[in-house]
Every structure is written in C-alpha cells, then in structure tokens.
XYZ file of C-alpha atoms in Angstrom:
654
model
C -11.564 24.565 25.487
C -9.370 25.873 22.676
C -10.908 29.358 22.840
C -10.307 29.316 26.587
C -6.593 28.703 26.040
C -6.400 31.260 23.212
C -7.885 33.936 25.500
C -5.237 33.500 28.206
C -3.310 36.721 28.955
C 0.245 35.946 30.091
C 1.578 39.508 29.828
C 2.374 39.908 33.542
C 2.443 36.247 34.552
C 6.021 35.197 33.805
C 8.912 36.233 36.052
C 11.275 36.898 33.122
C 11.421 36.793 29.321
C 12.709 33.183 29.276
C 9.733 31.925 31.295
C 7.423 33.991 29.099
C 8.800 32.340 25.933
C 8.470 28.861 27.439
C 4.912 29.535 28.600
C 3.942 30.959 25.206
C 5.298 27.849 23.476
C 3.381 25.558 25.845
C 0.182 27.471 25.117
C 0.801 27.184 21.352
C 1.281 23.415 21.677
C -1.907 23.150 23.753
C -3.854 25.045 21.081
C -2.494 22.714 18.388
C -3.474 19.666 20.468
C -7.043 21.007 20.702
C -7.443 21.454 16.936
C -10.765 20.441 15.392
C -10.783 17.292 13.264
C -13.935 17.582 11.185
C -14.393 13.852 10.530
C -13.154 12.646 13.924
C -15.832 12.619 16.662
C -14.848 13.571 20.199
C -16.618 10.575 21.718
C -17.296 7.075 20.443
C -18.647 5.210 23.451
C -20.577 5.344 26.705
C -20.336 3.361 29.926
C -23.161 3.185 32.482
C -21.714 1.855 35.724
C -23.998 0.063 38.196
C -22.158 1.888 40.984
C -19.953 4.953 41.015
C -16.350 3.800 40.471
C -14.463 3.742 43.743
C -17.627 4.219 45.832
C -19.047 1.780 48.354
C -21.229 -0.707 46.464
C -23.913 -0.794 49.104
C -27.493 -1.423 48.044
C -29.115 1.645 46.655
C -25.817 3.292 45.658
C -26.311 5.163 42.405
C -24.365 4.341 39.280
C -22.535 6.808 37.060
C -22.399 7.483 33.325
C -19.266 8.311 31.321
C -18.788 9.200 27.669
C -15.514 7.816 26.294
C -13.503 9.699 23.651
C -10.119 10.380 22.127
C -9.312 13.023 24.711
C -10.655 14.664 27.831
C -13.349 17.283 27.243
C -14.730 19.562 29.958
C -17.441 22.212 29.968
C -17.148 25.901 30.857
C -17.256 25.066 34.576
C -14.457 22.503 34.259
C -16.746 19.502 34.740
C -15.841 16.496 32.551
C -18.113 15.766 29.598
C -15.922 13.188 27.814
C -13.386 10.937 29.517
C -10.059 10.199 27.811
C -9.921 6.611 26.485
C -6.685 6.110 28.451
C -8.197 6.891 31.845
C -8.667 3.923 34.252
C -12.439 4.500 34.285
C -12.496 3.944 30.484
C -10.804 0.547 30.628
C -14.037 -1.502 30.900
C -15.086 -0.134 27.493
C -12.395 -2.431 26.056
C -12.205 -5.208 28.637
C -15.727 -5.753 30.008
C -17.590 -8.875 28.880
C -20.611 -10.907 29.909
C -18.327 -13.197 31.884
C -16.742 -10.206 33.616
C -18.955 -7.103 33.252
C -16.609 -5.054 35.520
C -19.658 -3.402 37.174
C -20.867 -2.059 33.807
C -24.607 -2.204 33.219
C -24.573 -0.731 29.710
C -21.877 -0.317 27.079
C -22.919 1.844 24.142
C -20.967 2.214 20.878
C -21.635 5.170 18.586
C -21.383 4.977 14.802
C -20.304 7.911 12.651
C -20.260 8.798 8.977
C -17.953 11.673 8.051
C -18.087 13.009 11.610
C -21.904 12.826 11.884
C -23.505 10.567 14.492
C -25.508 8.009 12.495
C -26.014 4.988 14.754
C -25.602 3.537 18.220
C -25.530 0.047 19.638
C -26.128 -1.125 23.215
C -24.869 -4.100 25.208
C -26.456 -4.778 28.621
C -23.479 -6.643 30.032
C -25.069 -7.338 33.431
C -28.378 -8.599 31.992
C -28.317 -12.427 31.818
C -31.458 -12.413 29.664
C -29.775 -10.583 26.773
C -28.028 -12.862 24.296
C -24.424 -12.146 23.330
C -24.100 -10.844 19.776
C -21.215 -9.580 17.654
C -21.003 -5.803 17.387
C -22.110 -4.627 13.940
C -20.676 -1.143 14.509
C -17.350 -2.628 15.527
C -17.313 -4.728 12.371
C -18.224 -1.739 10.192
C -15.469 0.369 11.743
C -12.898 -2.382 11.145
C -14.019 -2.808 7.509
C -14.348 0.922 6.749
C -12.489 1.861 3.519
C -8.863 3.005 3.874
C -8.302 6.362 2.209
C -5.406 8.580 3.243
C -2.974 7.948 6.109
C -3.379 5.397 8.890
C -5.991 6.296 11.502
C -6.301 5.546 15.195
C -8.195 2.486 16.481
C -9.395 3.840 19.838
C -12.983 2.853 19.047
C -12.093 -0.742 18.147
C -9.249 -1.790 20.485
C -9.736 -5.431 21.438
C -9.122 -6.846 24.953
C -5.847 -8.582 24.011
C -4.654 -5.380 22.327
C -5.712 -3.237 25.279
C -3.664 -5.408 27.621
C -0.525 -4.564 25.630
C -1.457 -0.888 25.219
C -1.823 -0.408 28.992
C 1.285 -2.344 30.024
C 3.623 -0.340 32.261
C 6.424 2.010 31.271
C 9.153 0.075 33.062
C 8.793 -3.111 31.013
C 9.768 -3.837 27.422
C 7.091 -5.583 25.331
C 7.699 -7.481 22.085
C 4.612 -8.057 19.926
C 4.639 -10.815 17.307
C 1.706 -10.181 15.018
C 0.783 -11.415 11.575
C -0.607 -9.164 8.826
C -3.624 -7.116 9.885
C -3.449 -7.974 13.600
C -3.028 -4.303 14.484
C 0.472 -4.497 15.958
C 1.515 -1.079 14.575
C -1.633 0.533 15.930
C -1.083 -1.178 19.285
C 2.462 0.199 19.438
C 1.364 3.753 18.632
C -1.512 3.625 21.090
C 0.840 2.311 23.761
C 2.950 5.441 23.266
C -0.177 7.587 23.618
C -1.136 5.708 26.796
C 2.351 6.026 28.319
C 2.392 9.769 27.576
C -0.936 10.030 29.408
C 0.130 7.941 32.407
C 3.742 9.221 32.688
C 3.623 12.606 30.980
C 6.132 14.485 33.165
C 8.728 11.738 33.060
C 8.496 11.211 29.294
C 8.488 14.979 28.715
C 11.976 14.980 30.253
C 13.339 11.808 28.654
C 11.575 11.815 25.267
C 9.847 9.219 23.083
C 10.689 7.919 19.629
C 8.908 5.843 16.978
C 11.240 4.000 14.561
C 9.858 2.771 11.239
C 11.399 0.890 8.293
C 11.312 3.745 5.773
C 10.033 7.270 5.105
C 6.912 6.040 3.262
C 5.860 4.072 6.327
C 6.493 6.994 8.698
C 4.453 9.294 6.461
C 1.631 6.745 6.494
C 1.457 6.603 10.332
C 2.365 10.213 11.155
C -1.231 11.388 11.814
C -2.180 8.734 14.372
C -0.628 10.323 17.471
C -1.560 13.946 16.623
C -5.180 12.798 16.229
C -4.958 11.617 19.840
C -3.556 14.971 20.965
C 0.089 13.831 21.179
C 2.407 16.129 19.213
C 5.814 15.582 20.840
C 6.734 12.087 19.653
C 9.680 12.036 17.264
C 9.644 9.661 14.269
C 12.724 8.321 12.481
C 14.225 5.389 10.611
C 17.273 3.473 11.859
C 19.255 5.154 9.070
C 18.251 8.555 10.491
C 19.544 7.577 13.936
C 22.998 6.575 12.689
C 23.450 9.338 10.103
C 27.029 10.241 11.091
C 28.135 10.044 7.443
C 26.437 10.367 4.074
C 25.368 6.967 2.755
C 26.181 6.751 -0.955
C 27.097 3.095 -1.401
C 25.554 -0.331 -0.928
C 26.879 -3.685 0.272
C 26.209 -7.023 -1.315
C 24.268 -9.433 0.899
C 27.372 -11.319 2.104
C 29.159 -8.158 3.265
C 25.997 -6.719 4.879
C 25.483 -9.934 6.864
C 29.018 -9.825 8.306
C 28.879 -6.082 9.019
C 25.518 -6.532 10.723
C 26.726 -9.426 12.891
C 26.939 -8.708 16.629
C 30.555 -9.920 16.624
C 31.515 -6.655 14.917
C 30.895 -4.909 18.253
C 33.873 -6.777 19.739
C 36.037 -5.989 16.708
C 35.216 -2.301 17.095
C 35.836 -2.348 20.845
C 39.285 -3.848 20.312
C 40.063 -1.339 17.567
C 39.014 1.653 19.674
C 40.971 0.668 22.799
C 44.020 -0.355 20.752
C 44.862 3.350 20.645
C 45.702 3.271 24.355
C 49.431 2.704 24.927
C 51.102 2.196 28.281
C 53.334 5.123 29.342
C 57.094 4.581 29.282
C 58.163 8.063 30.384
C 57.349 9.979 33.577
C 55.352 13.220 33.597
C 57.185 16.216 35.022
C 55.018 19.186 36.016
C 56.758 22.497 36.672
C 54.974 24.956 39.016
C 56.970 27.985 39.971
C 60.347 26.826 41.281
C 59.159 23.283 42.019
C 59.150 20.241 39.735
C 56.718 17.406 40.433
C 57.435 14.013 38.876
C 54.855 11.246 38.341
C 56.809 8.065 37.451
C 55.848 5.850 34.508
C 54.808 2.915 36.714
C 52.321 5.137 38.572
C 50.946 6.459 35.278
C 50.526 2.857 34.107
C 48.534 2.031 37.248
C 46.224 4.981 36.537
C 45.730 3.909 32.899
C 45.074 0.261 33.821
C 42.546 1.296 36.464
C 40.631 3.354 33.894
C 40.692 0.432 31.438
C 39.491 -2.026 34.097
C 36.528 0.208 34.967
C 35.154 -0.278 31.446
C 33.995 3.316 31.054
C 33.632 4.976 27.647
C 36.872 5.730 25.807
C 36.170 9.452 25.703
C 35.086 9.645 29.350
C 38.277 7.848 30.430
C 40.356 10.201 28.287
C 38.722 13.187 30.013
C 39.341 11.617 33.428
C 43.024 10.819 32.806
C 44.438 14.384 33.189
C 42.501 14.791 36.440
C 43.929 11.495 37.731
C 47.453 12.581 36.851
C 46.827 15.972 38.484
C 45.553 14.223 41.616
C 48.810 12.224 41.804
C 50.724 15.542 41.668
C 48.510 17.038 44.397
C 49.232 14.081 46.679
C 52.951 14.848 46.329
C 52.286 18.553 47.045
C 50.395 17.691 50.235
C 53.217 15.426 51.376
C 55.595 18.361 50.855
C 53.489 20.506 53.176
C 51.492 22.492 50.628
C 47.704 22.905 50.752
C 46.488 22.810 47.141
C 42.786 23.102 46.328
C 40.575 22.126 43.350
C 41.750 25.140 41.365
C 45.330 23.922 41.613
C 44.272 20.424 40.460
C 42.467 21.914 37.445
C 45.516 24.017 36.610
C 47.799 20.962 36.795
C 45.366 18.976 34.583
C 45.710 21.735 31.967
C 49.510 21.757 32.187
C 51.285 21.266 28.842
C 53.257 18.252 30.107
C 50.054 16.527 31.311
C 48.271 17.286 28.026
C 51.177 15.869 26.029
C 51.203 12.697 28.128
C 47.440 12.213 27.713
C 47.697 12.708 23.948
C 50.470 10.099 23.741
C 48.843 7.542 26.043
C 45.145 8.044 25.290
C 44.827 9.846 21.930
C 41.458 11.064 20.590
C 39.582 8.638 18.321
C 37.372 9.697 15.424
C 34.725 6.948 14.948
C 34.396 7.424 11.179
C 38.176 7.416 10.653
C 38.442 4.285 12.793
C 35.882 2.381 10.669
C 37.536 3.752 7.521
C 40.854 2.220 8.623
C 39.204 -1.011 9.745
C 37.562 -1.579 6.356
C 40.517 -0.345 4.312
C 43.558 -1.752 6.152
C 43.789 -5.557 5.959
C 46.414 -5.726 8.685
C 44.472 -3.530 11.121
C 41.292 -5.551 10.518
C 43.107 -8.883 10.937
C 44.732 -7.724 14.183
C 41.486 -6.721 15.860
C 39.219 -9.451 14.457
C 41.575 -12.318 15.275
C 39.505 -15.138 16.769
C 36.286 -13.233 16.042
C 35.976 -13.247 12.236
C 37.228 -15.859 9.815
C 39.665 -15.000 7.050
C 36.840 -15.373 4.526
C 34.629 -12.969 6.490
C 37.453 -10.429 6.656
C 37.872 -10.588 2.874
C 34.111 -10.133 2.462
C 33.995 -6.762 4.266
C 37.407 -5.404 3.262
C 37.237 -2.646 0.654
C 38.892 -3.591 -2.644
C 40.399 -0.118 -3.101
C 41.643 1.943 -0.130
C 39.767 5.197 0.486
C 41.639 8.401 1.251
C 39.186 10.226 3.479
C 35.890 9.964 5.337
C 34.219 12.350 2.878
C 35.333 10.500 -0.245
C 34.241 7.070 1.037
C 31.074 5.544 -0.390
C 29.623 4.489 2.940
C 26.862 1.881 3.071
C 23.970 1.774 5.540
C 25.748 -1.038 7.431
C 28.931 1.085 7.630
C 26.955 3.910 9.233
C 25.764 1.484 11.934
C 29.391 0.464 12.600
C 30.346 4.124 12.985
C 27.449 4.572 15.415
C 28.746 1.637 17.492
C 32.243 3.160 17.517
C 30.801 6.562 18.466
C 29.044 4.971 21.434
C 32.312 3.364 22.555
C 33.858 6.836 22.581
C 30.915 8.753 24.052
C 27.678 7.409 25.519
C 24.595 7.762 23.289
C 21.704 9.760 24.751
C 18.969 7.460 26.087
C 15.227 8.119 25.725
C 12.351 7.191 27.999
C 10.564 4.960 25.505
C 11.219 3.719 21.973
C 8.768 1.983 19.620
C 10.512 -0.174 17.017
C 8.207 -1.262 14.186
C 8.924 -3.888 11.490
C 11.738 -5.025 13.768
C 12.150 -8.420 12.117
C 14.249 -6.849 9.340
C 16.968 -5.442 11.592
C 20.470 -6.835 11.865
C 21.982 -7.514 15.320
C 24.109 -4.357 14.995
C 21.003 -2.307 14.136
C 19.263 -3.708 17.224
C 22.263 -2.565 19.269
C 21.968 0.922 17.716
C 18.302 1.105 18.768
C 19.062 -0.390 22.192
C 21.559 2.401 22.859
C 18.708 4.888 22.504
C 16.745 3.289 25.372
C 19.372 1.922 27.797
C 17.685 3.736 30.687
C 14.173 3.453 29.223
C 11.893 0.784 27.799
C 10.847 -0.337 24.334
C 7.893 -1.670 22.369
C 9.143 -4.042 19.665
C 6.703 -4.840 16.851
C 7.106 -7.291 14.015
C 6.289 -10.521 12.250
C 8.966 -13.166 11.783
C 7.194 -14.341 8.616
C 7.673 -10.891 7.059
C 11.446 -10.742 7.498
C 12.725 -9.763 4.044
C 16.436 -9.189 4.648
C 19.127 -11.899 4.481
C 19.888 -11.152 8.151
C 16.221 -11.194 9.256
C 15.483 -12.033 12.889
C 15.161 -15.736 13.662
C 13.650 -15.493 17.168
C 12.386 -12.607 19.277
C 14.464 -13.815 22.237
C 17.554 -13.253 20.111
C 16.329 -9.806 19.055
C 15.657 -8.728 22.654
C 19.140 -9.892 23.662
C 20.764 -7.714 20.980
C 18.517 -4.841 22.058
C 19.753 -5.244 25.635
C 16.244 -6.047 26.893
C 16.420 -9.737 27.797
C 13.714 -9.199 30.416
C 11.208 -8.176 27.723
C 7.851 -9.957 27.529
C 6.816 -11.520 24.190
C 3.128 -11.275 23.255
C 1.438 -12.750 20.174
C -1.521 -11.319 18.273
C -3.270 -13.858 16.024
C -6.679 -12.260 15.369
C -6.655 -10.534 11.977
C -8.778 -7.387 11.631
C -7.502 -6.066 8.305
C -6.969 -8.892 5.815
C -10.080 -10.702 4.455
C -10.465 -14.406 5.251
C -9.932 -15.699 1.714
C -6.825 -13.577 1.211
C -5.086 -14.488 4.481
C -5.935 -18.161 3.963
C -4.253 -18.073 0.542
C -1.194 -16.175 1.829
C -0.841 -18.574 4.772
C 0.078 -21.357 2.322
C 3.554 -19.783 2.399
C 4.005 -19.995 6.201
C 5.418 -23.564 6.314
C 8.138 -22.425 3.896
C 9.001 -19.073 5.511
C 8.231 -19.407 9.233
C 7.519 -22.999 10.310
C 5.739 -23.196 13.628
C 4.259 -19.691 13.485
C 0.531 -19.510 14.236
C -1.457 -18.492 11.114
C -3.579 -15.364 11.405
C -7.297 -16.059 11.839
C -9.406 -13.321 10.232
C -12.302 -12.096 12.395
C -13.893 -10.145 9.551
C -17.420 -11.159 8.593
C -16.838 -10.064 4.997
C -14.785 -12.819 3.307
C -13.479 -10.237 0.840
C -12.970 -10.299 -2.909
C -10.195 -12.609 -4.116
C -9.289 -13.719 -7.625
C -6.296 -15.165 -9.492
C -6.069 -14.163 -13.159
C -3.759 -15.332 -15.907
C -3.118 -12.308 -18.148
C -1.600 -11.749 -21.579
C 0.146 -8.453 -20.851
C 0.368 -5.202 -18.869
C -2.812 -3.813 -20.409
C -4.842 -6.439 -18.556
C -3.072 -5.488 -15.293
C -4.132 -1.884 -15.897
C -7.652 -3.165 -16.588
C -7.730 -4.926 -13.224
C -6.755 -1.626 -11.560
C -9.600 0.200 -13.326
C -11.996 -2.508 -12.204
C -11.029 -2.117 -8.550
C -11.091 1.687 -8.715
C -14.818 1.397 -9.414
C -15.147 0.518 -5.718
C -14.895 3.004 -2.858
C -11.485 3.383 -1.230
C -7.823 3.093 -2.181
C -6.183 0.687 -4.639
C -2.572 -0.441 -4.637
C -0.758 -2.005 -7.592
C 2.099 -3.996 -6.053
C 4.828 -5.377 -8.286
C 8.423 -6.581 -8.191
C 10.775 -3.585 -8.233
C 12.081 -4.574 -11.671
C 8.524 -4.473 -13.075
C 7.754 -0.927 -11.875
C 9.162 0.945 -14.943
C 7.094 -1.149 -17.381
C 3.932 -0.710 -15.312
C 4.619 3.028 -15.002
C 4.606 3.244 -18.801
C 1.454 1.126 -19.091
C -0.453 3.287 -16.577
C 0.703 6.493 -18.287
C -0.284 5.147 -21.717
C -3.726 4.273 -20.367
C -4.124 7.765 -18.870
C -4.565 6.337 -15.387
C -3.065 8.694 -12.753
C -1.229 7.096 -9.832
C 0.769 7.971 -6.718
C 4.015 6.755 -5.159
C 4.076 5.088 -1.699
C 3.653 7.646 1.080
C 1.721 10.147 -1.056
C -1.808 10.779 0.168
C -4.701 9.587 -1.931
C -7.248 12.124 -3.131
C -10.748 11.867 -4.541
C -9.243 12.116 -8.052
C -6.239 9.795 -7.554
C -6.772 6.656 -5.493
C -4.263 4.333 -7.188
C -0.740 3.839 -5.808
C 2.031 1.988 -7.672
C 4.035 0.169 -4.993
C 7.411 -1.568 -5.477
C 7.281 -4.807 -3.479
C 10.308 -3.664 -1.461
C 8.274 -0.740 -0.038
C 4.954 -2.542 0.550
C 5.648 -3.538 4.149
C 3.434 -1.789 6.695
C 1.144 -0.229 4.066
C -2.481 -1.145 3.402
C -5.031 -0.519 0.645
C -8.708 -1.345 0.290
C -8.001 -3.225 -2.923
C -4.751 -4.604 -4.302
C -3.611 -5.872 -7.682
C -0.536 -8.047 -7.157
C 1.441 -8.399 -10.383
C 3.572 -11.499 -11.170
C 4.146 -13.225 -7.785
C 7.074 -15.236 -9.181
C 8.826 -11.991 -10.192
C 8.484 -10.771 -6.587
C 10.182 -13.976 -5.385
C 12.889 -13.793 -8.053
C 13.694 -10.190 -7.124
C 15.306 -11.252 -3.834
C 18.755 -12.791 -3.223
C 17.328 -16.142 -2.092
C 14.031 -18.016 -2.343
C 13.124 -17.805 1.353
C 13.507 -14.024 1.394
C 11.573 -13.838 -1.882
C 8.696 -15.890 -0.477
C 8.596 -13.635 2.580
C 8.431 -10.583 0.327
C 5.556 -12.248 -1.519
C 3.778 -12.955 1.796
C 4.013 -9.250 2.640
C 2.689 -8.238 -0.776
C -0.241 -10.674 -0.629
C -1.435 -9.314 2.719
C -1.762 -5.573 1.994
C -5.437 -5.739 0.938
C -8.311 -4.773 3.234
C -11.290 -5.658 1.010
C -10.108 -7.414 -2.121
C -7.138 -8.837 -4.005
C -6.553 -9.709 -7.655
C -3.390 -11.697 -8.408
C -2.321 -11.320 -12.050
C 0.329 -13.454 -13.756
C 1.539 -14.358 -17.233
C 4.144 -16.874 -16.056
C 3.586 -19.748 -13.596
C 2.806 -19.071 -9.951
C 5.313 -20.090 -7.250
C 4.787 -23.807 -6.459
C 4.483 -22.963 -2.733
C 1.112 -21.329 -3.476
C -0.375 -24.434 -5.067
C-alpha cells in the first residue's frame, strides 16, 4: 500500500501550484502513516460471523470472516485483507460474549513475540458446549514488560473501555479511573476512533491532547502514530496559555486564590472598566457638510454593545461602524444616497477614531493583569464583593513591577492573562480536546481548556485520589461546570489491568484518607506481583534494591521525594549504575529511571523501588496532598514493588 502511494505521479494532476503543494503534502502524510513498525503486527484478531453482517439471516446464508488490525489493509486489487479495529464490523471483537455472541461463531486472538506470530487462541462464542475460560493471550499481553514509551491497547480493549472509546463526538465524557485502569489509553483511543468516524470534520476543526507535563507527553507520544494518526497536537496547559514567559512561582495560598473561578469576574470587571460613557458629540466633516452625532446617541450605542455581552475587542471594532451608521442615517434624511463605501470611510474618519479611543480604548491583557496584581486600589475596586481583603493581600505583589517583560510571572498569572485575552478576543475552538490528569487543574485552568473546545467536545480523564495540588478537583461535576460542559457524562473504570493485586491492595489503604467514598481498584491480573517492604540502613541498600530488580526483564523506576533525588543521584553514580530522567527512553543498556515523586504521575515501570514514603508525604504543603502523592508513587509498578525506608512509615499505611 505504501509503495502504491509512493509511485503516484501527480505531475499533471493539480490545477495550479498551490493544489500541487497541498496534494504532495497529503501524499507525504499518507506515506508516513503507512510506515512499517517491525514489532507491531498488522492484525491481532479474527472474527468468523455466522452470517454476513447486514445480510438477511435466512437459513443457509453463509457467514463471513474478518481479520482485525490496527488499520485497514487491502490487497493489490483493493479488496480488504485486514479491517480497521474502529470499523463497526470490528466491534464484536471487543463486545461479544457468551451471553451476547453478536452473531459471532468464532473469535480468535493472535499472540506475537517481537512481531512474530507465536500463538493463537479460539473462543466459540455460539457453542453452548464450550466452557467459558479466561484468555491467556489477553493476560499475557496485559502483563507484557513495559520498555520504552506507552503502547496502544487495541488488542486488549475491554467492553467497558470500548463503550467509552466509541462514544459519539458530540458528547463530552469524563472518565474517573484509578491507577492502571487504562483511562489514558482509553482517551487516546477515543481520539483515534473519532478521527476515523469524523475525519473530515476534525480535519477542519483540529484535535488536541493535554497532559500534565512534558515527560508525560513524551511517554504517550507514540500511541496515536502507531495507529496511523499523525495530526493530533499535544500540549500542556502551560503551553496553551504561554502569553508571557513564566519565571516565578506562587506560594500555595496565592495560587489557590489566583486559580479560583471568582477571578474570572474580577478580570471581566477590570477589562470593561476601560469603557467610559461619552460626554462630547462626534462631529464628522465630509466636504462642505458637518454631521453631528450627539453624546446621548453615542451613549445608547455604547450601552447596546455592552448589553449584548460580546467580546471587548469585537465590540471595539463594531463601535466605529455603529457611529458611522448613525451618520449615514442623517445623510439619508438629508436626501443623500450613501453606500457601504461611504460608511467605511466615515468609520475611518479621524473624529470617529478619536471618539472610539476615548470611549473604548484598546486593552492589553498582560498589562491589565500586571496592574491588577500591582495596584492595590485597582484590585480592590474590581474585586469588591468577590474577594476578601485577606485574599486581595495574598495575591497582591509586594513590590510593583514596571513592565510586562520585567515581571516574574507565575503559571497561575499566565492563566489569568489567558482569561483576559479571551475577554478581549475569542479563543479559537477545536473539534475535540482530551484532558488527562485533570484532577490537578484549578478552576481557572479548566476554564482555559474549556475555551479551546467551546464549539467541540472533550474527554476528561483523571482520578480524584491522585489530586496532588492544593486546589485539586473535589468532584467531577464541579470540574465539568468550570469546563463549560455540564452535560458531560461521568464514567468510572474500576478494573485494574496494570498494577499487581498485592500492590494495589496496599496502596488502597490510603483511600479512606485521601478520597473517601471512591471505589478501590480491583486488579484483574492473574499474577499477584512481587511486593516487599524493606527497612534499610542507607542509600547503598536502595541502590542494591535497584540492581536486584534490574535482573528481571523490563524497566525499573526509582521513585523518591524530590528532596531526596540529589542524594540518590550521587549514590547511583558512585555505584556505577547508569540511569535516565523521566521521559527519556529506556535502552537495552539503561533500564533504570530516577523519578522525582512530583513527576511520577501517569508513568509506569515494570518494577519500582519507592524510597522513603514518609519523605514523599512530607514534601507536600499538607498531609492530604502528601498522601495523594504517595498513592501515585505506590501505583507506578506493573510487576513488582520494593518499598525502602530508614524512618517510620506513614501511619495511614499500617
């Protein structure tokens, strides 16, 4: 198929050079999408239908066989050999069961090792004599060692996951899922499905995946390309709101106030405070005639624009045209016949421009936030009845800043500027946005993401128990409201495919303290996993635990409180044990990654050494956030976990 595309001659096909360039780019993208992946098989399953799908199921009607794969594959004549996993005819591969065989006589799963077909497994779903058994191949695929970036799960999607993946484009879905339930994979595969089902629409409007940090985005970046999807943009929230350079940081108290949804009202007041009612008429001179628009009429125009609630910038652009229209009405009454060109000329008149500048001056979002955070009087005026005096003091800069460039903006400040920018000019909306690790966002960050999908839909992924910011989400209903998607459907995934039984059971001891009422994850893995708690005498024994785990196949992560990372870096270097930083790909020579606890979220390793759990808790501003960070760190292991400690363990783990 790739050679077929490469051989296309488009020399005399395009009507002009622009079309030729566009066509050439589309062909290049198609060739990239058809790249060979040596260890990724084109098909992983087979369905034998009792009857041809869509045909009359009369007696004697022949069935049909389909091979299911990551993408559509056809032969030289254009006949399908492999059906895309997203096609409707592939759905029974994930949903069919003995209770509801969906007209499938046989479901076959294929097993691979390094791209070579090594096994297959059959289920005769319509045969009542065959006993139901758990799929060994499915279990092996789930428990396969994790080396390198995250991979797709098209061969192992479970029915409850498939239901979310295939949900429609028009609806927003929020997925609450504990560690290892596959929520990130479900979100990415939903994007792939939506691009398959609504390709033309999403090609126009765009799609975006938002992750918590660059390490996480690097970890997941190969999933969609492996499924043939190359056009999905990936970013962090900080990337989206990068109007200024972030060089500073807020303390927790200031960040909480700045991230509060009430700041949107403060900013709205501050932006529209620049509008002043006209007190002087506008006099437009054209030739020998003078046309006068009185102040009361100008005020009516301004009030009408304010009442319409349109963006500040859009209203400012409309104001000269409204004033010009008032002049044209007078011209028509005087017997003239002005047209649109005359109205445009009047709108550009110096007197009209001066009036617009005085009544509705331009607003620079960054300068506005600069004044709001640096001028106590301006902040008090526009936050009256919204923020308390104490809250105003919390976010007010101690020393005034002279300019936007010299200010040490924080990440929360950048979000405020983004809100102000949207008040001035509408933010471009995409067709679909996936928001992962959403539980850590502030209300103002949710609003920033919501602006990017006002005319589209969203997939929100997260775990309330893993919220590790002081402003972490309390309920998903609240999050969807800030996102502007109150109609969103909340789904919960509770079956754990990644974390071993013994590990998730131990970590779940923290749930009553960090997320009361949340359903614990139930591991479906047959392998209980390796789990051990060790009291150690020093860092050398932590390094020893890493060496021990590296004797196994797969990746190993050493997770520690951020403050402990320098000491462990020295210990690993002294022991001659090479290691990577989060986001760097493992190799055959280097399979150990040193992970600060603050960056562990969303990552996974075959084996994990967790150093000093109490230090992880103590590294956060409050105990609840610390325990949540510990919960995240405990649940990164796929096959085994060693917890090392010299001091006492947190009492919540007893």
